[in-house]
Amino acid sequence: MQQLLGAGQDEILKQYYESWQHFLQSSMDDPGRWWKTLVEYQQKQLNLWHQAMTGKKDATTSGSASDKRFQDKQWNEHPVFDSIKQSYLLMTSLFEEMTDKAEMDSKQKQTLKFYTRQFLDAISPSNFFMTNPEIMQLAVETKGQSLIDGLENLLSDLEKGRISMTDEQAFTLGENIAVTPGKVVFQNELMQLIEYAPSTEKVYERPTLIIPPCINKYYILDLQPDNSFVKFCVDSGQHTFLISWCNPSAAQSHLNWDDYLQEGVFKALEVVQNIHGTPAKVNAVAWCIGGTLLASALAVMEKKKDRRVGSATFLTTLTEFSEPGELGVFISPEQVEALIEKVNGAGYLSGKDLSTTFNMLRANDLIWSYVVNNYLKGKQPPPFDILYWNSDPTNLPASMYSFYLRKLYLENCLIQPDALTLCGEPVDLSKISIPCYFLSTAEDHIAPWKSTYKGARHFGGQPEFVLGASGHVAGVINPISKNRRHYWTNSNLPDTADEWLANATQEPGSWWGHWQQWLKRRAGKQIEAPDSPGNSSYPPLESAPGSFVTTRL
């Protein structure tokens, strides 16, 4: 399992051990309180044994109706497995209660709760053959073939070095995923720039530049035609360009944050304006760390009085890093320095290791459910475009990643006026006064919405803040045509996120339509759409999706 989850498991065990050391030391001050908790736990366990012996089930102990791990009817109907399940849930409640009551500082408690949950998720009886009735029955019904198939799946995943989350043979870039027509019109060591073919006779005067995260590949924004954000932009009359970042190796270890601005964002802006052929400003759209790069670029441009960007859209973007949510358990001076030393030695941060970190934030959904399905049931996961993308990570250059960890996550410098010098300029986000649209999502584990809200309030002007339902990915990729979920709007930006939400209006469906209307007011007049990609200065190099995105770890 360590091979499948990636490197860093020794560090995880160390952090868990140290957090429990802190907990045990703090518990010595009031042992009576913990003794009472343990006695209550033992009484509940005895009650379970009584129920198992008498067949009289207490409905108050079930507690698993919404738990996906225990949906099979045998978990409730078979007394032995019901007892195993209930015993596990009681133990889970005990640990959660103990960690909630722990008298520790908030950082230590967060670490303790996170790693305790990882431990409890890992030892769930649903994860083991002898304690999962569904797995045992399937093995009998298939005469052991499910176990043979599971072993083959395990060996295949060990060879790949990751847990399969989807049928990876079902998708091919440029054929049934990332298929919006376009051409690569520029490339350098860091990125390729894609110009998408207009689908309307006229386009808006201001072109759109999309800056995706460099942590993942861009095609999360261009999955299949019915859920492609890129296609939505093109069909809305936007002359759309997009950056496809490189997947760096040790040879690109020198690339730093300034390079991502100079040779990434700024160079893309130069090419977009040259090809679009009008002096109009560019509307920029960025996601996650792409948004952090865009905010950095805008702060530099403000200092230089560079007015090439007319509006900026930030999708689930952190600029204020004081409260990074559960990712904070990995952010301490000791952990950061240890990780930077490792990354500098390799020349890059492994995308597989980073993917493992994100998956741990939702371990039951993104790790253990696939362990059960793939290895215990012997089944192949079904095709799912988002999970195909999720299994296709990218590396990050050592220099860039070291800066990102130290200066942003650890020291929170970006939000502090003149605390950072980027491209030779001290930067201040509060000086950015162009129209800005911030989209965050209510269940985001990577960029918690209350933190993104705090960041939005540091910008100048009158930012528009919108909160979507669901999480970091599903909340963003929410096409209008499917009419799913909802979002909240509030034109005011009060002091706290809670106050904002209390006075927000809930709207049905996707935020895409709301954003489209916001952008339309800032897109300028309509002009004739270009009839061919690129120009004499930047001729087409190859068709989208381009070659950079096809490099797979």
Coordinates of C-alpha atoms in Angstrom, one line a residue:
M1 CA 0.0 0.0 0.0
Q2 CA 2.9 2.4 0.7
Q3 CA 4.0 1.9 -3.0
L4 CA 0.5 2.9 -4.1
L5 CA 0.0 5.9 -1.8
G6 CA 3.4 7.3 -2.7
A7 CA 6.4 8.5 -0.6
G8 CA 6.1 10.3 2.7
Q9 CA 4.3 7.6 4.7
D10 CA 7.1 7.6 7.3
E11 CA 6.6 11.3 7.8
I12 CA 2.8 10.7 8.2
L13 CA 3.4 8.1 10.9
K14 CA 5.9 10.4 12.7
Q15 CA 3.3 13.3 12.7
Y16 CA 0.6 11.0 14.0
Y17 CA 2.9 9.7 16.8
E18 CA 4.0 13.2 17.8
S19 CA 0.4 14.5 17.9
W20 CA -0.7 11.6 20.2
Q21 CA 2.3 12.3 22.4
H22 CA 1.0 15.9 22.8
F23 CA -2.4 14.6 23.5
L24 CA -1.3 12.1 26.2
Q25 CA 0.8 14.7 27.9
S26 CA -2.2 17.1 28.0
S27 CA -4.5 14.4 29.3
M28 CA -2.4 13.7 32.4
D29 CA -3.8 16.9 34.0
D30 CA -7.3 15.5 34.2
P31 CA -7.2 11.6 34.1
G32 CA -10.6 11.3 35.7
R33 CA -12.4 12.9 32.7
W34 CA -10.8 10.3 30.3
W35 CA -11.5 7.5 32.7
K36 CA -15.2 8.4 32.6
T37 CA -15.1 8.5 28.8
L38 CA -13.5 5.0 28.7
V39 CA -16.1 3.6 31.2
E40 CA -18.9 4.9 29.0
Y41 CA -17.3 3.3 26.0
Q42 CA -17.0 -0.1 27.7
Q43 CA -20.6 0.1 28.8
K44 CA -21.7 0.7 25.2
Q45 CA -19.6 -2.2 24.0
L46 CA -21.2 -4.5 26.6
N47 CA -24.6 -3.3 25.4
L48 CA -23.6 -4.4 21.9
W49 CA -22.7 -7.8 23.1
H50 CA -26.1 -8.0 24.9
Q51 CA -27.9 -7.1 21.7
A52 CA -25.9 -9.8 19.8
M53 CA -26.8 -12.4 22.3
T54 CA -30.5 -11.5 22.7
G55 CA -31.2 -10.4 19.1
K56 CA -32.7 -7.2 20.5
K57 CA -31.2 -4.4 18.4
D58 CA -31.2 -0.8 19.8
A59 CA -31.8 1.5 16.8
T60 CA -30.0 4.3 18.5
T61 CA -26.7 2.5 17.9
S62 CA -27.0 2.1 14.2
G63 CA -25.4 5.4 13.1
S64 CA -24.5 4.1 9.6
A65 CA -27.5 4.9 7.4
S66 CA -25.6 7.5 5.3
D67 CA -22.2 5.7 5.5
K68 CA -21.4 4.4 2.0
R69 CA -19.1 1.7 3.5
F70 CA -22.0 -0.1 5.2
Q71 CA -24.7 0.1 2.6
D72 CA -24.9 -3.7 1.9
K73 CA -27.9 -5.1 3.8
Q74 CA -25.8 -7.8 5.5
W75 CA -24.1 -5.1 7.7
N76 CA -27.5 -4.6 9.4
E77 CA -29.2 -8.0 9.0
H78 CA -26.4 -10.4 10.0
P79 CA -25.9 -10.2 13.8
V80 CA -22.1 -10.9 13.7
F81 CA -21.4 -8.3 11.0
D82 CA -23.8 -5.8 12.5
S83 CA -21.9 -6.2 15.8
I84 CA -18.5 -5.7 14.1
K85 CA -19.8 -2.6 12.3
Q86 CA -21.3 -1.1 15.5
S87 CA -18.2 -1.8 17.5
Y88 CA -16.1 0.0 14.9
L89 CA -18.5 3.0 14.9
L90 CA -18.4 3.1 18.7
M91 CA -14.6 3.2 18.6
T92 CA -14.7 5.9 16.0
S93 CA -17.0 8.0 18.2
L94 CA -14.7 7.4 21.2
F95 CA -11.6 8.7 19.3
E96 CA -13.5 11.6 17.9
E97 CA -14.8 12.6 21.3
M98 CA -11.4 12.3 22.9
T99 CA -9.7 14.4 20.2
D100 CA -12.5 17.0 20.4
K101 CA -11.9 17.4 24.1
A102 CA -8.1 17.4 23.8
E103 CA -6.6 20.5 25.5
M104 CA -4.1 21.5 22.9
D105 CA -3.4 24.5 20.7
S106 CA -5.5 24.6 17.6
K107 CA -2.6 23.5 15.3
Q108 CA -1.8 20.5 17.4
K109 CA -5.5 19.5 17.6
Q110 CA -6.0 19.9 13.9
T111 CA -3.1 17.5 13.3
L112 CA -4.3 15.1 15.9
K113 CA -7.8 15.0 14.5
F114 CA -6.6 14.6 10.9
Y115 CA -4.3 11.7 11.5
T116 CA -6.7 10.0 13.8
R117 CA -9.3 10.1 11.1
Q118 CA -6.7 8.6 8.7
F119 CA -6.1 5.8 11.1
L120 CA -9.8 5.1 11.7
D121 CA -10.6 5.2 8.0
A122 CA -7.8 2.7 7.4
I123 CA -8.9 0.1 10.0
S124 CA -12.6 0.1 9.0
P125 CA -13.9 -3.5 8.8
S126 CA -15.2 -2.7 5.3
N127 CA -11.5 -2.7 4.2
F128 CA -10.8 -6.3 5.1
F129 CA -11.9 -9.6 3.6
M130 CA -12.7 -11.4 6.9
T131 CA -14.8 -8.6 8.3
N132 CA -16.7 -7.5 5.1
P133 CA -19.7 -9.8 4.4
E134 CA -20.3 -8.4 0.9
I135 CA -16.7 -9.3 -0.1
M136 CA -17.0 -12.8 1.4
Q137 CA -20.3 -13.5 -0.4
L138 CA -18.9 -12.3 -3.7
A139 CA -16.0 -14.6 -3.3
V140 CA -18.3 -17.5 -2.7
E141 CA -20.6 -16.6 -5.6
T142 CA -17.7 -16.3 -8.1
K143 CA -15.9 -19.3 -6.7
G144 CA -12.9 -17.2 -5.8
Q145 CA -12.6 -15.4 -9.1
S146 CA -13.2 -12.0 -7.6
L147 CA -10.1 -12.5 -5.4
I148 CA -8.0 -13.6 -8.3
D149 CA -9.2 -10.6 -10.3
G150 CA -8.5 -8.4 -7.3
L151 CA -4.9 -9.7 -7.1
E152 CA -4.4 -9.0 -10.8
N153 CA -5.7 -5.4 -10.3
L154 CA -3.4 -5.0 -7.3
L155 CA -0.3 -6.2 -9.3
S156 CA -1.3 -3.9 -12.2
D157 CA -1.6 -0.9 -9.9
L158 CA 1.7 -1.7 -8.2
E159 CA 3.3 -1.6 -11.6
K160 CA 1.7 1.8 -12.3
G161 CA 2.5 3.1 -8.8
R162 CA -1.0 4.4 -8.1
I163 CA -4.5 3.2 -7.3
S164 CA -6.7 3.1 -10.4
M165 CA -9.8 5.3 -10.0
T166 CA -11.2 4.9 -13.4
D167 CA -10.9 2.9 -16.6
E168 CA -7.9 4.7 -18.0
Q169 CA -8.2 3.0 -21.4
A170 CA -11.6 4.6 -21.9
F171 CA -10.1 8.1 -22.6
T172 CA -7.7 9.5 -25.1
L173 CA -6.7 13.1 -25.1
G174 CA -7.8 14.8 -28.3
E175 CA -10.2 12.0 -29.2
N176 CA -12.9 11.9 -26.5
I177 CA -11.5 14.2 -23.9
A178 CA -9.9 17.7 -24.4
V179 CA -11.5 17.9 -27.9
T180 CA -12.5 21.6 -28.3
P181 CA -10.9 22.6 -31.6
G182 CA -7.8 24.8 -31.4
K183 CA -4.2 25.2 -32.2
V184 CA -1.0 25.7 -30.3
V185 CA 0.2 29.1 -31.4
F186 CA 3.2 29.5 -29.1
Q187 CA 5.5 27.5 -26.8
N188 CA 8.5 27.9 -24.7
E189 CA 10.2 25.8 -22.0
L190 CA 7.4 26.5 -19.5
M191 CA 4.1 26.4 -21.5
Q192 CA 2.2 26.1 -24.7
L193 CA -0.5 28.6 -25.6
I194 CA -3.6 27.3 -27.2
E195 CA -5.9 29.4 -29.3
Y196 CA -9.4 27.9 -29.6
A197 CA -11.3 28.2 -32.9
P198 CA -14.4 30.5 -32.5
S199 CA -17.7 28.8 -32.9
T200 CA -19.6 32.1 -33.5
E201 CA -19.5 34.6 -36.3
K202 CA -18.6 37.3 -34.0
V203 CA -16.5 37.4 -30.8
Y204 CA -16.2 40.0 -28.1
E205 CA -13.7 42.7 -28.4
R206 CA -11.8 41.6 -25.3
P207 CA -10.2 38.1 -25.6
T208 CA -10.2 35.6 -22.8
L209 CA -7.0 34.1 -21.4
I210 CA -7.5 31.0 -19.2
I211 CA -4.7 30.2 -16.7
P212 CA -5.2 26.7 -15.3
P213 CA -3.4 25.3 -12.2
C214 CA 0.2 24.1 -12.9
I215 CA -0.4 21.5 -10.2
N216 CA -2.8 19.6 -12.5
K217 CA -3.3 19.5 -16.2
Y218 CA -5.5 22.0 -18.0
Y219 CA -8.0 19.7 -19.5
I220 CA -10.1 19.6 -16.3
L221 CA -11.5 22.7 -18.0
D222 CA -12.0 20.9 -21.3
L223 CA -13.2 17.4 -20.4
Q224 CA -16.0 16.3 -22.8
P225 CA -18.3 18.6 -24.8
D226 CA -21.2 18.5 -22.4
N227 CA -19.1 19.6 -19.4
S228 CA -16.3 21.6 -21.0
F229 CA -15.8 25.1 -19.5
V230 CA -13.6 26.0 -22.5
K231 CA -16.3 25.1 -25.0
F232 CA -18.8 27.1 -22.9
C233 CA -16.5 30.1 -23.2
V234 CA -16.0 29.6 -27.0
D235 CA -19.8 29.1 -27.6
S236 CA -20.4 32.3 -25.6
G237 CA -18.6 34.4 -28.2
Q238 CA -15.3 34.7 -26.3
H239 CA -12.1 34.5 -28.3
T240 CA -10.5 32.0 -26.0
F241 CA -6.8 31.3 -25.3
L242 CA -5.4 28.9 -22.7
I243 CA -2.1 28.1 -21.1
S244 CA -1.0 24.4 -21.1
W245 CA 1.9 24.2 -18.5
C246 CA 4.9 21.9 -19.0
N247 CA 5.2 18.7 -16.9
P248 CA 8.7 19.5 -15.5
S249 CA 11.5 17.1 -14.8
A250 CA 14.8 17.6 -12.9
A251 CA 16.1 19.6 -15.9
Q252 CA 13.5 22.3 -15.1
S253 CA 14.4 22.5 -11.4
H254 CA 15.5 26.1 -11.8
L255 CA 12.2 27.4 -12.9
N256 CA 10.9 29.7 -10.2
W257 CA 7.8 31.8 -9.4
D258 CA 9.0 34.8 -11.4
D259 CA 9.5 32.5 -14.4
Y260 CA 5.9 31.4 -14.2
L261 CA 5.0 35.1 -14.3
Q262 CA 7.4 36.3 -16.9
E263 CA 7.5 33.3 -19.3
G264 CA 4.0 32.2 -18.4
V265 CA 1.4 34.8 -17.7
F266 CA 3.1 37.9 -19.1
K267 CA 4.3 36.1 -22.3
A268 CA 0.8 34.7 -22.8
L269 CA -0.8 38.1 -22.5
E270 CA 1.7 39.5 -25.1
V271 CA 0.9 36.7 -27.6
V272 CA -2.9 36.9 -27.0
Q273 CA -3.0 40.7 -27.7
N274 CA -0.7 40.3 -30.8
I275 CA -3.0 37.6 -32.3
H276 CA -6.3 39.1 -31.4
G277 CA -5.3 42.2 -33.3
T278 CA -7.0 44.9 -31.3
P279 CA -5.7 47.1 -28.5
A280 CA -8.5 45.8 -26.3
K281 CA -7.6 44.6 -22.8
V282 CA -7.7 40.9 -21.9
N283 CA -10.2 39.2 -19.6
A284 CA -8.2 36.7 -17.5
V285 CA -9.7 33.5 -15.9
A286 CA -7.6 31.4 -13.5
W287 CA -8.1 28.4 -11.2
C288 CA -6.5 27.4 -8.0
I289 CA -2.7 28.0 -8.0
G290 CA -3.3 29.5 -11.5
G291 CA -5.3 32.2 -9.7
T292 CA -2.5 32.7 -7.2
L293 CA -0.1 33.3 -10.1
L294 CA -2.7 35.6 -11.7
A295 CA -3.0 37.6 -8.5
S296 CA 0.8 37.9 -8.3
A297 CA 1.0 39.0 -12.0
L298 CA -1.7 41.6 -11.5
A299 CA 0.1 43.0 -8.5
V300 CA 3.3 43.3 -10.5
M301 CA 1.4 44.9 -13.4
E302 CA -0.2 47.4 -11.0
K303 CA 3.2 48.5 -9.8
K304 CA 4.4 48.9 -13.4
K305 CA 1.1 50.6 -14.5
D306 CA 0.6 47.8 -17.0
R307 CA -3.2 47.9 -18.0
R308 CA -3.4 44.9 -20.3
V309 CA -5.8 43.0 -18.1
G310 CA -9.4 44.4 -18.0
S311 CA -10.9 41.9 -15.6
A312 CA -9.9 38.9 -13.6
T313 CA -11.8 35.8 -12.6
F314 CA -10.5 33.6 -9.7
L315 CA -11.8 30.1 -9.4
T316 CA -11.3 28.5 -5.9
T317 CA -8.1 30.5 -5.4
L318 CA -6.1 31.1 -2.2
T319 CA -4.3 34.4 -1.8
E320 CA -4.6 34.5 2.0
F321 CA -2.9 31.4 3.5
S322 CA -3.3 31.8 7.2
E323 CA -6.1 29.2 7.3
P324 CA -5.5 26.6 4.6
G325 CA -7.8 24.1 6.0
E326 CA -6.7 20.5 6.5
L327 CA -3.7 21.0 4.2
G328 CA -2.4 23.0 7.2
V329 CA -1.5 19.7 8.9
F330 CA 1.3 19.4 6.4
I331 CA 2.5 23.0 6.9
S332 CA 4.9 23.5 9.7
P333 CA 8.4 24.9 9.6
E334 CA 9.9 21.5 10.3
Q335 CA 7.8 19.7 7.7
V336 CA 8.3 22.4 5.1
E337 CA 12.1 22.4 5.4
A338 CA 12.2 18.6 5.3
L339 CA 10.0 18.6 2.2
I340 CA 12.0 21.3 0.5
E341 CA 15.3 19.4 1.2
K342 CA 13.8 16.3 -0.5
V343 CA 12.4 18.3 -3.4
N344 CA 15.7 20.1 -4.0
G345 CA 17.4 16.8 -4.1
A346 CA 15.1 15.4 -6.7
G347 CA 14.8 18.7 -8.7
Y348 CA 11.0 18.6 -8.6
L349 CA 8.0 17.7 -6.5
S350 CA 6.5 14.5 -7.6
G351 CA 3.0 14.9 -8.9
K352 CA 2.2 11.5 -7.5
D353 CA 3.1 12.5 -4.0
L354 CA 1.1 15.7 -4.3
S355 CA -1.9 13.7 -5.6
T356 CA -1.7 11.4 -2.6
T357 CA -1.8 14.4 -0.2
F358 CA -5.0 15.7 -1.8
N359 CA -6.5 12.2 -1.8
M360 CA -5.9 11.9 1.9
L361 CA -8.2 14.8 2.5
R362 CA -11.0 12.5 1.4
A363 CA -9.5 9.1 2.1
N364 CA -12.7 7.1 2.2
D365 CA -13.9 8.4 -1.2
L366 CA -10.5 8.6 -3.0
I367 CA -8.5 5.8 -1.5
W368 CA -10.3 3.1 0.5
S369 CA -13.4 2.8 -1.7
Y370 CA -11.0 1.9 -4.6
V371 CA -9.1 -0.5 -2.4
V372 CA -12.3 -2.4 -1.7
N373 CA -13.7 -2.2 -5.3
N374 CA -10.4 -3.0 -7.1
Y375 CA -8.6 -5.5 -4.8
L376 CA -11.3 -7.1 -2.6
K377 CA -14.2 -7.2 -5.1
G378 CA -11.9 -7.6 -8.1
K379 CA -13.9 -5.1 -10.2
Q380 CA -12.6 -2.5 -12.7
P381 CA -13.6 1.1 -11.9
P382 CA -16.0 2.6 -14.4
P383 CA -15.0 5.4 -16.9
F384 CA -15.2 8.8 -15.3
D385 CA -13.5 11.8 -17.0
I386 CA -12.8 13.8 -13.8
L387 CA -11.1 10.9 -12.1
Y388 CA -9.1 10.2 -15.3
W389 CA -7.8 13.8 -15.0
N390 CA -7.3 13.3 -11.2
S391 CA -5.0 10.3 -12.0
D392 CA -2.9 12.4 -14.4
P393 CA -0.8 14.6 -12.1
T394 CA 2.1 16.9 -12.9
N395 CA 5.4 17.7 -11.2
L396 CA 6.4 21.1 -9.9
P397 CA 9.9 22.6 -10.3
A398 CA 11.9 22.6 -7.1
S399 CA 12.6 26.3 -7.1
M400 CA 9.0 27.3 -7.8
Y401 CA 7.6 24.9 -5.2
S402 CA 10.0 25.9 -2.5
F403 CA 9.0 29.5 -2.9
Y404 CA 5.3 28.5 -2.9
L405 CA 5.6 26.6 0.4
R406 CA 7.8 29.1 2.2
K407 CA 6.6 32.5 1.1
L408 CA 2.9 31.8 0.6
Y409 CA 1.8 28.8 2.8
L410 CA 4.2 29.2 5.6
E411 CA 4.8 33.0 5.8
N412 CA 1.6 34.2 4.1
C413 CA 3.5 37.0 2.4
L414 CA 1.3 37.5 -0.7
I415 CA -1.4 39.2 1.3
Q416 CA 1.0 41.5 3.2
P417 CA 1.7 44.8 1.4
D418 CA 5.3 44.9 0.0
A419 CA 6.3 41.8 1.8
L420 CA 7.1 40.1 -1.5
T421 CA 9.2 41.2 -4.4
L422 CA 8.2 39.7 -7.7
C423 CA 9.8 40.4 -11.0
G424 CA 11.8 43.1 -9.2
E425 CA 8.7 44.8 -7.8
P426 CA 7.3 44.9 -4.2
V427 CA 3.7 43.9 -4.6
D428 CA 0.4 44.9 -2.8
L429 CA -2.8 43.1 -3.7
S430 CA -4.9 45.9 -2.3
K431 CA -3.8 48.1 -5.2
I432 CA -5.5 45.8 -7.7
S433 CA -8.6 47.7 -8.7
I434 CA -9.8 46.0 -11.9
P435 CA -13.1 44.2 -11.7
C436 CA -12.6 40.8 -10.1
Y437 CA -14.9 37.8 -9.8
F438 CA -14.2 35.2 -7.1
L439 CA -15.9 31.8 -7.3
S440 CA -15.4 29.5 -4.3
T441 CA -17.1 26.3 -3.3
A442 CA -18.7 25.4 0.0
E443 CA -17.1 21.9 0.4
D444 CA -13.6 22.8 -0.8
H445 CA -10.9 20.9 1.1
I446 CA -8.0 22.5 -0.9
A447 CA -9.0 26.1 -1.0
P448 CA -11.5 26.6 1.9
W449 CA -14.1 29.1 1.0
K450 CA -13.8 31.2 4.1
S451 CA -10.1 31.6 3.4
T452 CA -10.6 32.6 -0.2
Y453 CA -13.2 35.1 1.1
K454 CA -10.6 36.7 3.3
G455 CA -8.3 36.9 0.4
A456 CA -10.9 38.5 -1.8
R457 CA -11.5 41.3 0.7
H458 CA -7.8 42.3 0.4
F459 CA -8.3 43.3 -3.2
G460 CA -9.1 46.9 -4.2
G461 CA -12.2 47.9 -6.1
Q462 CA -15.5 46.1 -5.7
P463 CA -14.8 42.3 -6.1
E464 CA -17.8 40.0 -6.8
F465 CA -17.8 37.0 -4.5
V466 CA -19.9 33.9 -5.4
L467 CA -20.1 30.6 -3.5
G468 CA -21.0 27.4 -5.3
A469 CA -22.1 24.2 -3.9
S470 CA -20.0 21.0 -3.8
G471 CA -16.2 20.8 -3.8
H472 CA -13.0 22.1 -5.4
V473 CA -13.6 20.3 -8.7
A474 CA -17.2 19.4 -9.0
G475 CA -18.3 22.8 -7.8
V476 CA -16.4 24.5 -10.6
I477 CA -17.2 22.0 -13.4
N478 CA -20.9 22.4 -13.2
P479 CA -22.4 23.1 -16.7
I480 CA -25.6 25.0 -17.1
S481 CA -27.1 22.2 -19.3
K482 CA -27.2 19.8 -16.4
N483 CA -29.0 22.3 -14.1
R484 CA -27.4 20.8 -11.0
R485 CA -26.6 22.2 -7.5
H486 CA -26.9 25.9 -6.6
Y487 CA -24.8 28.9 -5.7
W488 CA -25.0 32.0 -3.4
T489 CA -24.6 35.6 -4.3
N490 CA -24.2 38.7 -2.2
S491 CA -22.9 42.0 -3.7
N492 CA -21.5 43.1 -0.3
L493 CA -18.3 42.0 1.3
P494 CA -18.8 42.3 5.1
D495 CA -16.0 41.6 7.6
T496 CA -16.6 37.8 7.9
A497 CA -17.5 35.0 5.6
D498 CA -20.3 33.9 8.0
E499 CA -21.9 37.3 7.8
W500 CA -21.6 37.3 4.0
L501 CA -23.4 33.9 3.8
A502 CA -26.1 34.9 6.3
N503 CA -27.2 37.7 4.0
A504 CA -26.5 35.9 0.7
T505 CA -29.2 34.8 -1.8
Q506 CA -29.3 31.2 -2.9
E507 CA -29.8 30.7 -6.7
P508 CA -30.6 27.4 -8.4
G509 CA -28.4 25.7 -11.0
S510 CA -24.8 26.6 -12.1
W511 CA -22.8 29.7 -11.4
W512 CA -21.7 29.6 -15.1
G513 CA -24.6 31.7 -16.2
H514 CA -24.1 34.3 -13.5
W515 CA -20.4 34.6 -14.4
Q516 CA -21.3 34.8 -18.1
Q517 CA -23.5 37.8 -17.5
W518 CA -20.8 39.4 -15.3
L519 CA -18.2 39.0 -18.0
K520 CA -20.4 40.1 -20.8
R521 CA -20.6 43.6 -19.2
R522 CA -16.8 43.7 -19.4
A523 CA -16.2 42.1 -22.8
G524 CA -16.6 45.1 -25.0
K525 CA -18.4 45.2 -28.3
Q526 CA -18.6 42.3 -30.8
I527 CA -16.3 42.1 -33.7
E528 CA -15.8 39.6 -36.6
A529 CA -14.4 36.3 -35.4
P530 CA -10.9 35.4 -36.8
D531 CA -11.1 33.0 -39.7
S532 CA -7.8 31.3 -39.0
P533 CA -5.6 30.7 -35.9
G534 CA -2.4 32.6 -35.1
N535 CA -0.8 35.1 -37.4
S536 CA 2.5 35.7 -39.2
S537 CA 4.3 36.3 -35.9
Y538 CA 2.8 33.3 -34.2
P539 CA 1.8 30.6 -36.7
P540 CA 0.1 27.4 -35.5
L541 CA 2.5 24.8 -34.3
E542 CA 0.2 21.8 -33.7
S543 CA -3.4 21.0 -33.0
A544 CA -4.9 21.2 -29.5
P545 CA -4.6 19.7 -27.0
G546 CA -0.9 20.0 -27.7
S547 CA 2.1 17.8 -26.8
F548 CA 2.9 19.2 -23.3
V549 CA -0.3 17.9 -21.8
T550 CA 0.3 14.3 -23.0
T551 CA 3.4 13.8 -20.9
R552 CA 2.1 11.3 -18.2
L553 CA 3.9 10.3 -15.0

